[in-house]
PDB file of C-alpha atoms in Angstrom:
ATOM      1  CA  UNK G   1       0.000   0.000   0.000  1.00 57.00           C
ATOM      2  CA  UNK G   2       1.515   3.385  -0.593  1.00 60.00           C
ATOM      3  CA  UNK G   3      -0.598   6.006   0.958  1.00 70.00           C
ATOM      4  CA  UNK G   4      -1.730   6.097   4.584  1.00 78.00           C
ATOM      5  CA  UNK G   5      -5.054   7.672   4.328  1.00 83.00           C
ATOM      6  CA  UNK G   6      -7.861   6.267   6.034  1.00 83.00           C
ATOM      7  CA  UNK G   7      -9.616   6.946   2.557  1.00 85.00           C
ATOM      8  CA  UNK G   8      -7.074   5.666   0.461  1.00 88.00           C
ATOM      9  CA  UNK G   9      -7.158   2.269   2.953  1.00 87.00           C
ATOM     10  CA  UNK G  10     -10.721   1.867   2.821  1.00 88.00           C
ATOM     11  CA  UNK G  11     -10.419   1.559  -1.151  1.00 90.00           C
ATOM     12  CA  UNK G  12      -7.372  -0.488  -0.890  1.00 90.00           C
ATOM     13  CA  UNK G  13      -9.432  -2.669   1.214  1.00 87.00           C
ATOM     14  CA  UNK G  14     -12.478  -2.696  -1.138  1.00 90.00           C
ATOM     15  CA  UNK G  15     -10.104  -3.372  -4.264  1.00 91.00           C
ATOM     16  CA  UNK G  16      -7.347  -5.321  -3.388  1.00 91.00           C
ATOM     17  CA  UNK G  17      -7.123  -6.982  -0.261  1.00 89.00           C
ATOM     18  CA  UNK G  18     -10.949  -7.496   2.041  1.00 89.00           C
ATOM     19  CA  UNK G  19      -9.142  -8.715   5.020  1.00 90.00           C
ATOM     20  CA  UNK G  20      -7.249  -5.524   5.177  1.00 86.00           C
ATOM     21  CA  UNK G  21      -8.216  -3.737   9.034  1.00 86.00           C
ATOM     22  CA  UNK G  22      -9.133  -0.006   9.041  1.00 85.00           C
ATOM     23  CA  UNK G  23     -10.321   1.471  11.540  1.00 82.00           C
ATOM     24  CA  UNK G  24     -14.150   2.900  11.943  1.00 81.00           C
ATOM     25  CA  UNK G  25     -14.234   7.270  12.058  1.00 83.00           C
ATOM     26  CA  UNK G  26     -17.578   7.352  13.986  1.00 81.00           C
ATOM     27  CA  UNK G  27     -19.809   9.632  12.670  1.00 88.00           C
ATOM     28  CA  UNK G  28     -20.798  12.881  14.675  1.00 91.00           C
ATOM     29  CA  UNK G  29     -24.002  11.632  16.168  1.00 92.00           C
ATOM     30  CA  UNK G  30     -22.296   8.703  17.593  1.00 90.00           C
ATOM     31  CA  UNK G  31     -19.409  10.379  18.762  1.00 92.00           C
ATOM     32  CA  UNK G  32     -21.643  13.032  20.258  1.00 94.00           C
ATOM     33  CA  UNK G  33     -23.576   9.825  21.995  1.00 95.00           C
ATOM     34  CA  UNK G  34     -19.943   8.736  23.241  1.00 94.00           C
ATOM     35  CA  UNK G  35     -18.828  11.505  25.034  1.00 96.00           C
ATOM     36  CA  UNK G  36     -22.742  11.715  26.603  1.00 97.00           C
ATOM     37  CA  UNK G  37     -21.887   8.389  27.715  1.00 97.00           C
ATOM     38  CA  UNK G  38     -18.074   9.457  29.169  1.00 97.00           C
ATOM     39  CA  UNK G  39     -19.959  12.425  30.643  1.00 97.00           C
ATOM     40  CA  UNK G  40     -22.345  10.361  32.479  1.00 97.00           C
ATOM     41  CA  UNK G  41     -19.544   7.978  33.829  1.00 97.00           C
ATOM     42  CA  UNK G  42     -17.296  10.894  35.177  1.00 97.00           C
ATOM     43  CA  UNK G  43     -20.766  12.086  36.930  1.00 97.00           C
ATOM     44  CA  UNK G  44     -21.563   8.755  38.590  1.00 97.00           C
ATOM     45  CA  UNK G  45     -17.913   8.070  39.919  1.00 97.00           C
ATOM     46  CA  UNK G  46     -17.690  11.580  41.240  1.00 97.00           C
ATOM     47  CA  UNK G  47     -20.794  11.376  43.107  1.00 97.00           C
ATOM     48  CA  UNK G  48     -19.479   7.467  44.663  1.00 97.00           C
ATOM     49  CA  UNK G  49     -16.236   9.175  45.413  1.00 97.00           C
ATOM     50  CA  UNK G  50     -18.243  12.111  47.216  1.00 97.00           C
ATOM     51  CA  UNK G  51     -20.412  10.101  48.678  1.00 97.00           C
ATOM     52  CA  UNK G  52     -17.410   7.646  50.464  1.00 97.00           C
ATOM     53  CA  UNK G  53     -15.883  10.446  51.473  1.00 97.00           C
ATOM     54  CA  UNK G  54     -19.247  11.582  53.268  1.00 97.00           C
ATOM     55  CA  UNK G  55     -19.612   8.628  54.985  1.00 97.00           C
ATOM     56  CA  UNK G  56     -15.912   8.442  55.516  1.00 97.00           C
ATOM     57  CA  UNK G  57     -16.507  12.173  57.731  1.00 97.00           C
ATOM     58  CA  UNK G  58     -19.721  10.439  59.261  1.00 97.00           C
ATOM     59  CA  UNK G  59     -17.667   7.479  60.874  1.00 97.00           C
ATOM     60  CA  UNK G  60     -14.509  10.123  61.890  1.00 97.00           C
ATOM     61  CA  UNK G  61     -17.516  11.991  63.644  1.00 96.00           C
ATOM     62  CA  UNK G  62     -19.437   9.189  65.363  1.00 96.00           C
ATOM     63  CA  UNK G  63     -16.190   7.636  66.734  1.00 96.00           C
ATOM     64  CA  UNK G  64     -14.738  11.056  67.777  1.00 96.00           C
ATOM     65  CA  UNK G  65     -18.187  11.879  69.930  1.00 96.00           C
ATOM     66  CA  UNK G  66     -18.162   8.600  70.976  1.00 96.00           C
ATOM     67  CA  UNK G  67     -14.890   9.168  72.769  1.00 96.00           C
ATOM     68  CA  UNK G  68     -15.912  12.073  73.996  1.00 95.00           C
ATOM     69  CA  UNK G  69     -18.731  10.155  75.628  1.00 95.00           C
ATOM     70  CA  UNK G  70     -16.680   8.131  76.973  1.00 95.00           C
ATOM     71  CA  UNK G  71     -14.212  10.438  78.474  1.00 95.00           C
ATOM     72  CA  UNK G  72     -16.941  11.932  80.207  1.00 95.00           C
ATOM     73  CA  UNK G  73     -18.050   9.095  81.488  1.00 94.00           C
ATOM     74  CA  UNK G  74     -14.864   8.656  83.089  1.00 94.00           C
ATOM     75  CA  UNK G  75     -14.197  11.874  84.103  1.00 93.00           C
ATOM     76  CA  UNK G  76     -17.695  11.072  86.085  1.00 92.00           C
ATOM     77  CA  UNK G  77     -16.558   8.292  87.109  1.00 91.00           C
ATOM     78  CA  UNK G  78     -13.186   9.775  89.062  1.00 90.00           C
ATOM     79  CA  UNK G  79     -15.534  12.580  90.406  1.00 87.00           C
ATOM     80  CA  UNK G  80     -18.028  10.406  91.775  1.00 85.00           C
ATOM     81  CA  UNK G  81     -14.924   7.813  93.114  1.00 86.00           C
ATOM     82  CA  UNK G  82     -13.061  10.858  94.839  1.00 82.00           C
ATOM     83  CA  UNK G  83     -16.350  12.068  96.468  1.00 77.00           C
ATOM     84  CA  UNK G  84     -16.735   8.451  98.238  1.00 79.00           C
ATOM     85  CA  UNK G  85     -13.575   8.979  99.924  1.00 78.00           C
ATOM     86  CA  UNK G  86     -14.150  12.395 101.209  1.00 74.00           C
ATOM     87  CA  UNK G  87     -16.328  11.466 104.837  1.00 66.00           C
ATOM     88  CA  UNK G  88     -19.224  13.795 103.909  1.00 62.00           C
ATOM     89  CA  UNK G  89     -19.261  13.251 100.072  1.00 57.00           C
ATOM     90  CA  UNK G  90     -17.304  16.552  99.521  1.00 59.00           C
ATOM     91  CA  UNK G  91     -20.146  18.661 100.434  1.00 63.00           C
ATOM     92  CA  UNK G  92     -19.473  21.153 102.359  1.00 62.00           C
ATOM     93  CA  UNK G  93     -23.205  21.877 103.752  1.00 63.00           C
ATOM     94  CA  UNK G  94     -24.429  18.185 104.083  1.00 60.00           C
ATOM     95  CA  UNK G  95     -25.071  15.411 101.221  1.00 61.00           C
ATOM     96  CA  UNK G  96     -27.645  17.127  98.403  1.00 63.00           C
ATOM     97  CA  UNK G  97     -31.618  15.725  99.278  1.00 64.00           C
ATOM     98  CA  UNK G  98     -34.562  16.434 100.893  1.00 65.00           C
ATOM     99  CA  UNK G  99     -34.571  18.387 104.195  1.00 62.00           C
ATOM    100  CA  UNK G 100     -35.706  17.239 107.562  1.00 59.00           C
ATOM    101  CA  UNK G 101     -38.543  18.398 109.485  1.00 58.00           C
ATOM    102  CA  UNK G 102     -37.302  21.522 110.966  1.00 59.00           C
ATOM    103  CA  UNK G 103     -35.585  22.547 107.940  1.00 60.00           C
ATOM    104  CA  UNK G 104     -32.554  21.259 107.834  1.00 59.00           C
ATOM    105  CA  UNK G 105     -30.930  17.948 106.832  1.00 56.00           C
ATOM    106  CA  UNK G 106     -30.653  15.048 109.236  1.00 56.00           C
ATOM    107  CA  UNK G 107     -27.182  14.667 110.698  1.00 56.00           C
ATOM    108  CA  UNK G 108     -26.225  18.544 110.015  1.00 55.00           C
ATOM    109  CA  UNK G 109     -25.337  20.760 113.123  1.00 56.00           C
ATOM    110  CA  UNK G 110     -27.879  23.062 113.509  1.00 55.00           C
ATOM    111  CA  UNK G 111     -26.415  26.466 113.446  1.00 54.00           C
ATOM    112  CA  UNK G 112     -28.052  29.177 116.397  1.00 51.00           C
ATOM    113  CA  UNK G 113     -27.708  32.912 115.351  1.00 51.00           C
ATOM    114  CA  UNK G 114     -30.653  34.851 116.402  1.00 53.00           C
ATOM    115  CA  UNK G 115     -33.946  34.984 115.041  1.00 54.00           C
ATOM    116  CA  UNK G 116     -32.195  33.129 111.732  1.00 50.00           C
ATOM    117  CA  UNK G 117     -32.197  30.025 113.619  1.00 54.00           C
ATOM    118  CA  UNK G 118     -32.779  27.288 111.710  1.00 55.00           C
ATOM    119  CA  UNK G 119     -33.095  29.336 108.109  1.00 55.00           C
ATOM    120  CA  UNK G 120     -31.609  28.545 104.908  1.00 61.00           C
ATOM    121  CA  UNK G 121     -29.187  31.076 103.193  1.00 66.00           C
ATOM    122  CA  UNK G 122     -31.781  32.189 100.655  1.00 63.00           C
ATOM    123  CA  UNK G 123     -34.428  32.605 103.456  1.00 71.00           C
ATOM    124  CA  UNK G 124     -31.832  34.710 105.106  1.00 70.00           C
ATOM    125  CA  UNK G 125     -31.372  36.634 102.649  1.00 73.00           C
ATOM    126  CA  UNK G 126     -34.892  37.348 102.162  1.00 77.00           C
ATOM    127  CA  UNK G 127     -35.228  38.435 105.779  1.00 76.00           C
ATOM    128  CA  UNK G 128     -32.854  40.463 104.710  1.00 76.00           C
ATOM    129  CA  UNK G 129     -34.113  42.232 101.882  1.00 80.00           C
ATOM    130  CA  UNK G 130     -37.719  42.358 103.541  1.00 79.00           C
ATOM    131  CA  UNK G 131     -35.889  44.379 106.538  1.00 78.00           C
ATOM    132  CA  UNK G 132     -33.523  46.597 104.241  1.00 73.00           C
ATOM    133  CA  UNK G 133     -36.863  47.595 102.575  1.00 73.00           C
ATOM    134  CA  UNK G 134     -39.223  48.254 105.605  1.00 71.00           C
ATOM    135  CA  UNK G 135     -35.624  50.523 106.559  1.00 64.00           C
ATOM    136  CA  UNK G 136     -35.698  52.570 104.072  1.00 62.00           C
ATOM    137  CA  UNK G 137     -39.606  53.095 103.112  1.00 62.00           C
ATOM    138  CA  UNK G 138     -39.440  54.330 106.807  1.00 52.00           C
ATOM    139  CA  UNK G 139     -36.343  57.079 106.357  1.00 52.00           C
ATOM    140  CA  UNK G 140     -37.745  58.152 103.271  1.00 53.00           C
ATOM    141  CA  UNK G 141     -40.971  59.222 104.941  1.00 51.00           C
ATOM    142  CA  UNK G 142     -39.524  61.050 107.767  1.00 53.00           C
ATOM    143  CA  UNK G 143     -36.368  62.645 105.602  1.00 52.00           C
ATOM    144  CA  UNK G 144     -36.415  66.356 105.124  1.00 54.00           C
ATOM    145  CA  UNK G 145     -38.051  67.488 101.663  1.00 50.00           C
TER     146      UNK G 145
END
């Protein structure tokens, strides 16, 4: 054969020698329909990638909270462990619950300081208030206008 045109191989092929391979030039429909078809593939593995690496981030996240559960728990767990060793749990005004009849919790000293006796710190500090107020609605109706 002495040219190397497609053309000039195709009639080569048709005159002289039918076993002769040349390859196929697709036409422009088909190759638009083949680069569709590439499109389409480059679209479906970038939304698998995508979509691994979503689920990837969802596992990082689930095991990364679930240590931090975890810690916590622990972190409980030493509080509540060095709070047993401490005689009165660690609180300094009596274990937390419900108070006794007279106000205060069972086993607690009672402390005596005049006519608080018995009262809790916010009652106190309502008496407080209450007599701060009756104070001064009383100087402010005898102070010179």
């Amino acid at each position: 054969m002495h040219l190397k045109g497609r053309r000039h191989r195709l009639q080569y092929k048709k005159k002289v020698n039918p076993d002769l391979q040349v390859e196929v030039k697709p036409s422009i429909r088909a190759r638009k329909i083949q680069e569709e078809k590439m499109r389409k593939q480059m679209q479906k593995e970038e939304y698998w990638r995508r979509r691994e690496e979503e689920e990837r981030w969802r596992m990082e996240m689930r095991r990364y909270e679930e240590d931090m559960y975890w810690r916590r728990m622990e972190e409980e767990q030493h509080h509540w462990d060095e709070r047993r060793r401490i005689p009165d749990g660690g609180y300094p005004h009596g274990p937390p619950g419900p108070l006794g009849l007279l106000g205060v919790r069972p086993g607690m000293p009672t402390v005596v300081t005049g006519d608080t006796m018995g009262l809790h710190d916010y009652e106190k500090d309502e008496r407080r208030e209450k007599d701060a107020r009756k104070m001064y609605s009383v100087t402010r109706d005898y102070a010179p206008v």
